[in-house]
Coordinates of C-alpha atoms and ligand atoms in Angstrom, one line a residue:
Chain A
X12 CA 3.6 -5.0 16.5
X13 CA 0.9 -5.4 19.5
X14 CA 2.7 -3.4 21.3
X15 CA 1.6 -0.1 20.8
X16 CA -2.1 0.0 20.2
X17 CA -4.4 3.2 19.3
X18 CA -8.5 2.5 20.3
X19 CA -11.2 4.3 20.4
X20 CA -13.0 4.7 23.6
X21 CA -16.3 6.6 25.0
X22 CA -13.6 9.5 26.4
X23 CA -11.9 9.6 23.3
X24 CA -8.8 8.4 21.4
X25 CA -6.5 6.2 23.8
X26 CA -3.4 4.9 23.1
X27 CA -2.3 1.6 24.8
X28 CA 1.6 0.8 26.1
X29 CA 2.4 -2.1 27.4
X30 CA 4.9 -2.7 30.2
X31 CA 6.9 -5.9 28.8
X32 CA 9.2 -3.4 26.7
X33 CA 11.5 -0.8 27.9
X34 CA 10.4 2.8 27.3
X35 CA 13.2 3.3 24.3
X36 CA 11.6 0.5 22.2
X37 CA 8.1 1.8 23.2
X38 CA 9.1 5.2 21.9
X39 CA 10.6 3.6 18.8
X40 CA 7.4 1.8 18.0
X41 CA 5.1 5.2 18.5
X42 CA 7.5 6.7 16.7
X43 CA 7.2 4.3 13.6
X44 CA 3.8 4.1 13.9
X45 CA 3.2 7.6 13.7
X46 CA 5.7 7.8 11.0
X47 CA 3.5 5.4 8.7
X48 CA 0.3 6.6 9.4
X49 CA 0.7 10.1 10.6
X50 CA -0.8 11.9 7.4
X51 CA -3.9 10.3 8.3
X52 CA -4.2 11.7 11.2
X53 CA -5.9 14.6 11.5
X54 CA -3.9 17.9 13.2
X55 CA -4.5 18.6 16.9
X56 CA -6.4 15.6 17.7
X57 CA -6.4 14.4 21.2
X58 CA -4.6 11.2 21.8
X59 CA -5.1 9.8 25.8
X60 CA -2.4 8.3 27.1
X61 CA -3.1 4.7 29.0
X62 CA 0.4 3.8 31.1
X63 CA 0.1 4.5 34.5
X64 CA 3.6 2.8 34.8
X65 CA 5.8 5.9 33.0
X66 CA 7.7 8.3 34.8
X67 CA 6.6 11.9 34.3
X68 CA 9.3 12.4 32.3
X69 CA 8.7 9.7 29.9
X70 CA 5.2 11.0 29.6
X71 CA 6.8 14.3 28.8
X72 CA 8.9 12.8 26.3
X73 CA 6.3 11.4 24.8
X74 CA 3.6 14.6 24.5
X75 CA 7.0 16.1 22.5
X76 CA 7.1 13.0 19.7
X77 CA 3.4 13.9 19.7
X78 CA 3.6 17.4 19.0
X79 CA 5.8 16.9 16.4
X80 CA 3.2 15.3 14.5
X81 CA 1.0 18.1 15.6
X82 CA -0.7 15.3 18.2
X83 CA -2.0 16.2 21.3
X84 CA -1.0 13.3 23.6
X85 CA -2.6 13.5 27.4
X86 CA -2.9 11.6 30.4
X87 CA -5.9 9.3 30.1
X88 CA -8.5 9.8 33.3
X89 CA -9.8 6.7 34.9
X90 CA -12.6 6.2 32.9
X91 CA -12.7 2.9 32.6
X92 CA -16.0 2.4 34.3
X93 CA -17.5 4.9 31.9
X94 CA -16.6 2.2 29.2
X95 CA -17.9 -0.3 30.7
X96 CA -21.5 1.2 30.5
X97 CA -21.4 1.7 27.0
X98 CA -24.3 -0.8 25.8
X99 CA -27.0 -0.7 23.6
X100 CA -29.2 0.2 25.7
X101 CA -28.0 4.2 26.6
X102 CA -27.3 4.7 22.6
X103 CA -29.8 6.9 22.0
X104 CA -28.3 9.0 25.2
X105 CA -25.2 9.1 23.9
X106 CA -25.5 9.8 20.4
X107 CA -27.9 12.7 21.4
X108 CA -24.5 13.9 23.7
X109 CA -22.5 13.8 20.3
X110 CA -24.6 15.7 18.3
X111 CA -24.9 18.6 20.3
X112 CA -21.1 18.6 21.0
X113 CA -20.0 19.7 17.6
X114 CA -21.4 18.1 13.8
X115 CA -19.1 15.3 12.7
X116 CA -16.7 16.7 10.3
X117 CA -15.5 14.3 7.4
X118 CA -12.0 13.4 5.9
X119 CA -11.9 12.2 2.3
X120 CA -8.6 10.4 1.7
X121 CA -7.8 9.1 -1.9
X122 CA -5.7 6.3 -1.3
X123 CA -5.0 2.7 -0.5
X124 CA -4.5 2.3 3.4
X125 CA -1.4 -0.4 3.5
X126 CA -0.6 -3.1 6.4
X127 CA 0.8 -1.2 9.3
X128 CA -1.0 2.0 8.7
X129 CA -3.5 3.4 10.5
X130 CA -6.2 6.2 10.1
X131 CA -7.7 7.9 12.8
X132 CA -10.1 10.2 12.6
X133 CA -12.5 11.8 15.6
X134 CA -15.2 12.6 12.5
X135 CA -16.4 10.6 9.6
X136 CA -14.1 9.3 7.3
X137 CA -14.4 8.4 3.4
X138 CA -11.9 6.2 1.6
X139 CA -11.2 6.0 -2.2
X140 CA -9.0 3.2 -2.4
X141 CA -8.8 -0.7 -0.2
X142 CA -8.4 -1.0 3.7
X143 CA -5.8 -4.0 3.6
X144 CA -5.2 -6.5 5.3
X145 CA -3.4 -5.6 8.6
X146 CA -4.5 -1.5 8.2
X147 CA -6.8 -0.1 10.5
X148 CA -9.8 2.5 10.6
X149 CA -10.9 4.1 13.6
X150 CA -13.3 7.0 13.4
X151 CA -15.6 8.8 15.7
X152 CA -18.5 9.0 13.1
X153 CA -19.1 6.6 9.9
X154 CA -16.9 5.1 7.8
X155 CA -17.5 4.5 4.2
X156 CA -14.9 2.6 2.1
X157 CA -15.2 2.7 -1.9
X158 CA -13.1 -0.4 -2.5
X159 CA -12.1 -3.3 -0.8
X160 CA -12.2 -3.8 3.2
X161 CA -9.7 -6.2 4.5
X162 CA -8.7 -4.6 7.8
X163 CA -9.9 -3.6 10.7
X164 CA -12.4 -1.4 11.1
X165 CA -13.7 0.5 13.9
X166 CA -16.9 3.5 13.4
X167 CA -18.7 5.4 16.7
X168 CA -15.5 4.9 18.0
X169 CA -16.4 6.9 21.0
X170 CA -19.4 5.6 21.6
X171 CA -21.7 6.2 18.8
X172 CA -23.8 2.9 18.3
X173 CA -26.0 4.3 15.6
X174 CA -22.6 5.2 13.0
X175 CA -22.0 2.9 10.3
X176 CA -19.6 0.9 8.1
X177 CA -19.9 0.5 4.2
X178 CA -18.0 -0.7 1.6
X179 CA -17.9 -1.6 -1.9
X180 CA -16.1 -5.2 -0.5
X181 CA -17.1 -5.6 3.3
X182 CA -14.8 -8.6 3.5
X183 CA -12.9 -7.1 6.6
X184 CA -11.1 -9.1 9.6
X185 CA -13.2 -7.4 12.3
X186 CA -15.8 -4.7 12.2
X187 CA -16.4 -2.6 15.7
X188 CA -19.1 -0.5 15.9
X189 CA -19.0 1.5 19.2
X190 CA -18.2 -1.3 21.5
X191 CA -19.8 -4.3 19.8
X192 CA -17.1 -6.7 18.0
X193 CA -17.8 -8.8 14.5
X194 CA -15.2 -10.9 13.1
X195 CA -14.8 -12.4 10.2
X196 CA -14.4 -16.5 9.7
X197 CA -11.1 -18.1 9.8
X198 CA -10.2 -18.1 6.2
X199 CA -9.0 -16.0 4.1
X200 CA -11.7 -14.2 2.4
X201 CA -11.7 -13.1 -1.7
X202 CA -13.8 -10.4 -3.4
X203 CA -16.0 -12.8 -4.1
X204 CA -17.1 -13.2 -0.5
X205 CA -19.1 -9.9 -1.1
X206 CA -21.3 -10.3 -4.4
X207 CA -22.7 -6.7 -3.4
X208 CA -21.8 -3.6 -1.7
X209 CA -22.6 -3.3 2.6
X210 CA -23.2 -1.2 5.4
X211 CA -22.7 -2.7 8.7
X212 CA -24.9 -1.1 11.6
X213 CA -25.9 -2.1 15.2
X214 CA -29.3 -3.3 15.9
X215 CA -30.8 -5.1 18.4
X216 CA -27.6 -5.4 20.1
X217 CA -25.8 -6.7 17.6
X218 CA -24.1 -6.1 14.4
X219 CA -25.8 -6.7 11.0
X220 CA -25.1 -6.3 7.7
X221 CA -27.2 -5.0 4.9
X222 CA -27.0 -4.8 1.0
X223 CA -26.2 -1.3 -0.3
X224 CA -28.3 -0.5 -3.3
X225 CA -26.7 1.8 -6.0
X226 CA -22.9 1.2 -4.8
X227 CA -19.5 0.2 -6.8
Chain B
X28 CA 20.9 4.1 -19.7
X29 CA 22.3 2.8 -16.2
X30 CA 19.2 1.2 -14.4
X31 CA 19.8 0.6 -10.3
X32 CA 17.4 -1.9 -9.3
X33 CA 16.4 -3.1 -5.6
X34 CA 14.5 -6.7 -5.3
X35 CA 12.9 -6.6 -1.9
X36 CA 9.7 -8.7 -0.2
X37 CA 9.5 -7.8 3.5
X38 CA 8.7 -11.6 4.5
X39 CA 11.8 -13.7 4.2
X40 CA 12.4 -16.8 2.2
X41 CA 10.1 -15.9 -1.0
X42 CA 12.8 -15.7 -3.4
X43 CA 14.4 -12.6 -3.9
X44 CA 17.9 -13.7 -3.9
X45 CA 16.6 -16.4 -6.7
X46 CA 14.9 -13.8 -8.6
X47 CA 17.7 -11.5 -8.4
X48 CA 20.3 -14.0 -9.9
X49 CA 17.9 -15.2 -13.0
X50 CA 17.3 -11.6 -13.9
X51 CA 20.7 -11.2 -13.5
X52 CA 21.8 -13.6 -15.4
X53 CA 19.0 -13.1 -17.8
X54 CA 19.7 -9.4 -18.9
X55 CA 23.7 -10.1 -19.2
X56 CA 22.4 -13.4 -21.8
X57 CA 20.2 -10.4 -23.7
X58 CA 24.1 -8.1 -24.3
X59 CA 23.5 -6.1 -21.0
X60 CA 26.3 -5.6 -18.8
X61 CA 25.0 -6.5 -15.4
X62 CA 26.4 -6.2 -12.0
X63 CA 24.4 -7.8 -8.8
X64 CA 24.7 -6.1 -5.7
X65 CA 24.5 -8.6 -2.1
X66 CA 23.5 -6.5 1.0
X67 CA 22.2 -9.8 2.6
X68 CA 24.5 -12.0 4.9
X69 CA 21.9 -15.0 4.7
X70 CA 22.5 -18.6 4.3
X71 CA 21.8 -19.1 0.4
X72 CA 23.5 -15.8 -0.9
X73 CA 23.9 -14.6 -4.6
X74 CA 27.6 -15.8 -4.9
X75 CA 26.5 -19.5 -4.2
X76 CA 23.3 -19.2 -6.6
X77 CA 25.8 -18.2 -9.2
X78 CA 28.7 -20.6 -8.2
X79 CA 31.1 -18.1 -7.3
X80 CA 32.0 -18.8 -3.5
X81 CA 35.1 -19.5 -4.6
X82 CA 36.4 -16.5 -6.6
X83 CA 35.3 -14.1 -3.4
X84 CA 38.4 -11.8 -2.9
X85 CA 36.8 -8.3 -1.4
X86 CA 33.7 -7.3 -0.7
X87 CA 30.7 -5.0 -0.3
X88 CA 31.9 -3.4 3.1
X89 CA 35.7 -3.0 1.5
X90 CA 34.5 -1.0 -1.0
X91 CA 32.1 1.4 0.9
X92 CA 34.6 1.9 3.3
X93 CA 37.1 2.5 0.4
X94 CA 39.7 -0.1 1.8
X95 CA 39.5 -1.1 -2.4
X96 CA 37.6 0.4 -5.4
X97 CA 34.5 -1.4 -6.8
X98 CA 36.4 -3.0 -9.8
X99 CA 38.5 -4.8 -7.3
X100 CA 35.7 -6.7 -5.9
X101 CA 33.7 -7.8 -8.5
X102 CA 33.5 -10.9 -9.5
X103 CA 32.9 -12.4 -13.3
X104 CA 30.3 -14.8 -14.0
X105 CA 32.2 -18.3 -15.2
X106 CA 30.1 -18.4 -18.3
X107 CA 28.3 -14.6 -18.9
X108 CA 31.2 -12.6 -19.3
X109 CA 29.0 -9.3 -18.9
X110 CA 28.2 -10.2 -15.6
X111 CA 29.4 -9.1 -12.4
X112 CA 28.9 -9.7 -8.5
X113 CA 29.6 -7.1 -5.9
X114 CA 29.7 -10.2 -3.0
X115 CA 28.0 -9.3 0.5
X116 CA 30.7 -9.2 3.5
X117 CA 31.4 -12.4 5.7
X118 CA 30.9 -9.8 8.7
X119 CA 27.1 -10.2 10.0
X120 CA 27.0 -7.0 10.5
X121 CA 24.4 -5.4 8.1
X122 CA 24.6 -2.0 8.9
X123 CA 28.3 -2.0 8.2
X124 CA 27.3 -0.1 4.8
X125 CA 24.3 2.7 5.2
X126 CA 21.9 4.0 2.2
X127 CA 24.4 6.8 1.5
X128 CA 27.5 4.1 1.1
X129 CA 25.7 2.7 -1.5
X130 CA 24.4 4.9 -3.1
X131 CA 28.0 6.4 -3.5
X132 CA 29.1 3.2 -4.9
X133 CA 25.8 2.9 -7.7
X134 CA 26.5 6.0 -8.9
X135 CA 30.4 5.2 -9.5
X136 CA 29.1 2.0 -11.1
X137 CA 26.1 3.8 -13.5
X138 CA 28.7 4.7 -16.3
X139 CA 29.9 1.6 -16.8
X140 CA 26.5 -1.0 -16.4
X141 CA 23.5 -1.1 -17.7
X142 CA 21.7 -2.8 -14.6
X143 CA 22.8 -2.8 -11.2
X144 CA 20.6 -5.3 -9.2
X145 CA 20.0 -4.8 -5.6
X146 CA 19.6 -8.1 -3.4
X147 CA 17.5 -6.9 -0.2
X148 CA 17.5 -8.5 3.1
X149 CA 14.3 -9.6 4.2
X150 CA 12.5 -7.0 7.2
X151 CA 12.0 -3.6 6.9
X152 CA 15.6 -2.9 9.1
X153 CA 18.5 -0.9 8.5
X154 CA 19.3 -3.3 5.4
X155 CA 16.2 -2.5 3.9
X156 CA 17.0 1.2 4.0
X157 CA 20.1 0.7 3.4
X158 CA 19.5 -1.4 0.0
X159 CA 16.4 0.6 -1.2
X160 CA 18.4 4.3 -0.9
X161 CA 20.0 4.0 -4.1
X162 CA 17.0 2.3 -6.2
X163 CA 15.7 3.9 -9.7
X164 CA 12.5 1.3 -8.8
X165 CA 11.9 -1.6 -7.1
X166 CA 10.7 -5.1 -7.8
X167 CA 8.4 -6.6 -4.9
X168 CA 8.8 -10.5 -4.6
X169 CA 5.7 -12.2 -2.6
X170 CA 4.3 -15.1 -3.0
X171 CA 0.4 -16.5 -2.9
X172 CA 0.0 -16.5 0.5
X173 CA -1.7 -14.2 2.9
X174 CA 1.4 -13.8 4.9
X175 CA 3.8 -12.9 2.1
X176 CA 1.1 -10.7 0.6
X177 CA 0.4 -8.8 4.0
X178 CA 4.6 -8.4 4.3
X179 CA 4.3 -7.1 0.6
X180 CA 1.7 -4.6 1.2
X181 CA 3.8 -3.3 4.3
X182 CA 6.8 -2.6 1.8
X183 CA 5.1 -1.3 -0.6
X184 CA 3.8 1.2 2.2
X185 CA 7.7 1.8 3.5
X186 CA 8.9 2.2 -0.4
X187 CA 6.0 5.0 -0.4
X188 CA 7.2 6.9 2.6
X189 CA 10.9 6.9 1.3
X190 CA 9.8 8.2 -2.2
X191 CA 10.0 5.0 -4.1
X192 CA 6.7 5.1 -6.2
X193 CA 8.2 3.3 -8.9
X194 CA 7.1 -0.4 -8.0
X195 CA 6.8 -3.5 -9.8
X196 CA 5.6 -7.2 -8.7
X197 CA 6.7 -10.4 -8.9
X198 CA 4.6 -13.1 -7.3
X199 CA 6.7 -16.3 -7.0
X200 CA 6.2 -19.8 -6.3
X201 CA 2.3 -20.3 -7.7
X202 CA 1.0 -23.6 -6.6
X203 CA -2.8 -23.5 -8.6
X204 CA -4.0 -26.2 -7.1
X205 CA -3.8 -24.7 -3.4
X206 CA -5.3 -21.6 -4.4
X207 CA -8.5 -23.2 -4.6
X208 CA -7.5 -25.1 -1.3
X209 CA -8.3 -21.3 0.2
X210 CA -5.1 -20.4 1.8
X211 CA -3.9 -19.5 -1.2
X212 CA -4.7 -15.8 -2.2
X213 CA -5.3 -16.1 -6.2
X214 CA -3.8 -13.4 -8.6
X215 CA -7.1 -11.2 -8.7
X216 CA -7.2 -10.8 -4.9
X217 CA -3.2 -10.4 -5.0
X218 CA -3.3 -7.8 -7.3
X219 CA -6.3 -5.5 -5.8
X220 CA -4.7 -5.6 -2.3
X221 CA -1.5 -4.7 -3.7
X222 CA -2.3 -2.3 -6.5
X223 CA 1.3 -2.6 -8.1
X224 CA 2.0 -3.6 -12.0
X225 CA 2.5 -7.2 -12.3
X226 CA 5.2 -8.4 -14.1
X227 CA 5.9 -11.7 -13.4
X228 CA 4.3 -14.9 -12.4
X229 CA 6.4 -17.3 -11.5
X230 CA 5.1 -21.1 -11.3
X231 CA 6.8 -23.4 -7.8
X232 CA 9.0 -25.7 -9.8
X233 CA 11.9 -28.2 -8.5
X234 CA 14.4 -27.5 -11.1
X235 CA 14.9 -24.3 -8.6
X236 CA 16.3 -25.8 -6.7
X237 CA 18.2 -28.4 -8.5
X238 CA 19.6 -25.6 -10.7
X239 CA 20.8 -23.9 -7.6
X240 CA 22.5 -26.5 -6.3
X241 CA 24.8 -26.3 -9.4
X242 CA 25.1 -22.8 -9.5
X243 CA 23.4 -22.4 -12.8
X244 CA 20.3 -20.2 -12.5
X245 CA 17.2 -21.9 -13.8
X246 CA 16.0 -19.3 -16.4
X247 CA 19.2 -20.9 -18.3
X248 CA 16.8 -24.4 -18.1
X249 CA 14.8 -24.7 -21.4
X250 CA 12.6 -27.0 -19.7
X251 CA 11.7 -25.1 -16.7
X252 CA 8.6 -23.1 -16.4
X253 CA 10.1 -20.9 -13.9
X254 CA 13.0 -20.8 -16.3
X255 CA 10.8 -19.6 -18.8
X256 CA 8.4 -17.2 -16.8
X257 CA 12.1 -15.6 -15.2
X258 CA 12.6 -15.0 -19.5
X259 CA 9.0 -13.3 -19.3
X260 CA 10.1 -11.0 -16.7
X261 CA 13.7 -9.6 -18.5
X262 CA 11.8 -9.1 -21.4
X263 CA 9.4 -7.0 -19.7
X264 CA 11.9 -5.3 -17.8
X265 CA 13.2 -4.9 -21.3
X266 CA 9.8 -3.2 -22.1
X267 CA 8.4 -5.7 -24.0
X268 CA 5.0 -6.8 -23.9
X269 CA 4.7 -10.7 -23.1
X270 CA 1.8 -12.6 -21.9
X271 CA 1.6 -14.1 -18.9
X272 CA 2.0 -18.0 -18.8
X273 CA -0.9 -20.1 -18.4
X274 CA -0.3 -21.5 -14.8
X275 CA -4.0 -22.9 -14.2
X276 CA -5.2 -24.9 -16.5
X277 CA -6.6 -27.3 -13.7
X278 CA -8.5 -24.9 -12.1
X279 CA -11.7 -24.7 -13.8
X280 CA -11.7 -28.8 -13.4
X281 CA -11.0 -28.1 -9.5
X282 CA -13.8 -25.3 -9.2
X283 CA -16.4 -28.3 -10.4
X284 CA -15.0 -30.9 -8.7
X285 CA -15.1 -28.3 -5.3
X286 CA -18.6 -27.1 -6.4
X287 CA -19.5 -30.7 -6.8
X288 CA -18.6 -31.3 -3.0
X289 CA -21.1 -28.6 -1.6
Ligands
ATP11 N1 9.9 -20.7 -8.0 C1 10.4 -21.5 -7.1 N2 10.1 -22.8 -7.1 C2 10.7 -23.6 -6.1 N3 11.5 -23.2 -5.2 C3 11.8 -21.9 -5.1 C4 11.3 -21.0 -6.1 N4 11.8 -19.7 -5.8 C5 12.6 -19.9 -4.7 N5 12.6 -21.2 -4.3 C6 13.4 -21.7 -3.2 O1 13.0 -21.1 -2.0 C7 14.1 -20.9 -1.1 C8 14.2 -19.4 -0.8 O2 14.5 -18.7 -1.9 P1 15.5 -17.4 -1.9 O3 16.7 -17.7 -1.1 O4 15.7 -16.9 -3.2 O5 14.6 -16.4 -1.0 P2 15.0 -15.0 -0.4 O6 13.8 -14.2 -0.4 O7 16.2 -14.5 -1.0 O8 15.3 -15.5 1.1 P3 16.0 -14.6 2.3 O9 14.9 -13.8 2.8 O10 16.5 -15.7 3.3 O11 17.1 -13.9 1.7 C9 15.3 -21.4 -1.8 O12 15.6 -22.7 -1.3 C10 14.9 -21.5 -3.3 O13 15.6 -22.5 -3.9
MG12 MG1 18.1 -13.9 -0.1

């Protein structure tokens, strides 16, 4: 279920076809994937589209299945060289270009996020409930999980180095924070992997965890 | 009270069809009248597990598409007179019956059983929707592994979205001693990933398979543990509170000994 992949970028929320499968099973798989996780996602947000390879048509095709979801799907730029700046270094820069854009909004959502479902949100985003295994979180601004997280996880999505990730169970398969990856060890890891509640954050380049005082 | 039931995992091969025909076999033993239901065309279906390949006359695709009525296909248990098997077709076809088919058919069949047990195909498929459409509640077979659990967890998510909140869990096949071997999940971490009522724990135990070699479901084996933790399960379908079975009793020796090691 590679196939269709949604990822936060410096320009915003991208989603990611590939060009092994036929357009109808691509439009089946955004379509089920939209299906499970489309509550989560927040009305009118701005999807980019990254498949130089469709038709014009398809690509029309495919900003209707968006809109039905009240998505806004359009045509990614080439920004790619934009995301490969993004280091550690211009943080400060960019966070200061997010702030004055608009504050970050947050969405509460009082539930367990399942395997296959994904939120996406371009604010903050609180959970009441576990991130599973095989669910994913990408938000623009901070994410903060009151349960377990098993999934994976992705805060500053577009760019902001300085957001965060807490939870009462950090025990996730990978933590991104802007564009710098953590993943977790090969085995399987149990509540008891995480004695006390984290945030993850970015400094010095990489990603470090801290003990949360007055959590869970 | 009529009771449509669907037993469905996501991940293949963790033991639906085995749990279906114990439960089965298990509420028609308690005075239930009992029909099982076989949307899967697998290799190891319902009628074998009960020893009934050979009584097959019609199936689950004549009936939907009304070629004869449901009575005509069943087929009687040898030994549990109240219980009944609505066979799956030969056909591989598995979207020869849709959701609406069958749920036609369950509600023909409410008057006159008590439970109607759904065998799911494994995948989240046309058979999946297909088998779920007409369930009261599901029961959500996994097993202690991180795979099964994920596959679990995905259902559970697709039972959601088609208004099935009405979930239960068995988790089959518990090996204690590889829990602690760590790719084992253990029932704690199972149960606060999944977030589902538990109501059975079913230990891994040979006489399975033995048992379903003869056609004789195991929960009619006194000396089975599975037999006995398949008991557990009626009787809490049944509404009864039973404890669960102690299934690690060597793990506090295999913490030390692991603890030991460090
Ligand atoms: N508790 C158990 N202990 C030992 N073996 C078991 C147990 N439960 C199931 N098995 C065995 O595991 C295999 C798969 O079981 P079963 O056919 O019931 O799974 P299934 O979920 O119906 O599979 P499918 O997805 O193919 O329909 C069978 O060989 C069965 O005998
Ligand atoms: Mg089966």
């Amino acid at each position: 279920m590679n196939e269709v992949v949604f990822k936060g970028s410096r320009s915003g929320l991208k989603m990611i076809l590939t060009n092994t499968i036929d357009f109808a099973t691509n439009e089946n798989l955004i379509r089920q994937k939209l299906d499970a996780s489309f509550k989560f996602f927040e009305k009118g947000t701005v999807i980019h589209l990254d498949a130089d390879w469709l038709s014009e048509l398809q690509k029309e095709k495919l900003e209707k299945l968006f809109d039905e979801y009240g998505l806004i799907l359009q045509n990614a730029e080439n920004d790619d060289s934009a995301e490969n700046h993004a280091t550690a270094d211009n943080a400060n820069s960019d966070s200061a270009d997010n702030g004055m854009k608009m504050p970050l909004k947050t969405t509460v959502i009082n539930q367990t996020i399942r395997n296959g479902q994904e939120v996406i949100s371009d604010g903050s985003v609180v959970i009441n409930g576990n991130v599973n295994p095989g669910a994913t979180v990408i938000a623009a601004g901070n994410i903060d999980i009151h349960g377990a997280c098993r999934g994976i996880v992705h805060a500053g999505a577009f760019g902001n180095i300085k957001a965060t990730v807490s939870a009462s169970y950090l025990i996730p398969m990978q933590i991104r924070i802007a564009d710098m990856v953590a993943r977790a060890p090969d085995k399987c890891m149990s509540k008891e992997d995480a004695p006390y509640p984290e945030k993850a954050y970015v400094s010095d380049g990489q990603i470090i965890l801290e003990q949360l005082t007055g959590r869970r | 009270m009529s009771e449509v039931i669907v037993i469905t995992s996501g991940k293949g091969g963790v033991g639906k069809t085995t749990t279906t025909a114990n439960l089965g076999v298990g509420l028609a033993k308690r005075g239930y009248k009992v029909v099982l239901i076989d949307t899967d065309t697998g290799l190891r279906n319902l009628d074998l597990l009960l020893g009934l390949e050979n009584r097959i006359m019609y199936d689950l695709v004549d009936v939907a598409t009304g070629k004869v009525p449901y009575r005509k296909a069943l087929v009687r248990h040898k030994k549990h007179d109240n219980l009944f098997l609505l066979p799956t077709s030969q056909i591989r076809d598995k979207s020869a019956v849709d959701g609406d088919q069958l749920v036609d058919i369950c509600n023909q069949m409410r008057s006159e059983f008590d439970y109607i047990l759904i065998d799911c195909p494994a995948g989240i498929e046309q058979g999946f929707k297909t088998a779920v459409a007409a369930a009261d509640y599901a029961i959500v077979v996994t097993m202690p592994e991180i795979s099964a659990v994920r596959d679990a967890d995905k259902i559970i998510g697709e039972l959601n979205r088609a208004d099935k909140t009405h979930i239960k869990l068995v988790v089959n096949r518990i090996r204690s001693h590889m829990v602690e071997a760590g790719d084992m999940l253990d029932m704690s971490d199972i149960d606060d990933i999944l977030a589902i009522e538990c109501i059975g724990q079913v230990p891994d135990d040979e006489m399975v398979v033995t048992s379903t070699n003869r056609g004789e479901p195991v929960i009619s084996n006194k000396k089975s543990l599975a037999g006995q933790a398949y008991s557990n399960i009626v009787g809490r379908i049944c509404g009864e509170q039973i404890p669960f079975l102690d299934l690690k009793k060597k793990n506090l020796f295999d913490k030390l000994k692991q603890m030991l090691h460090v």
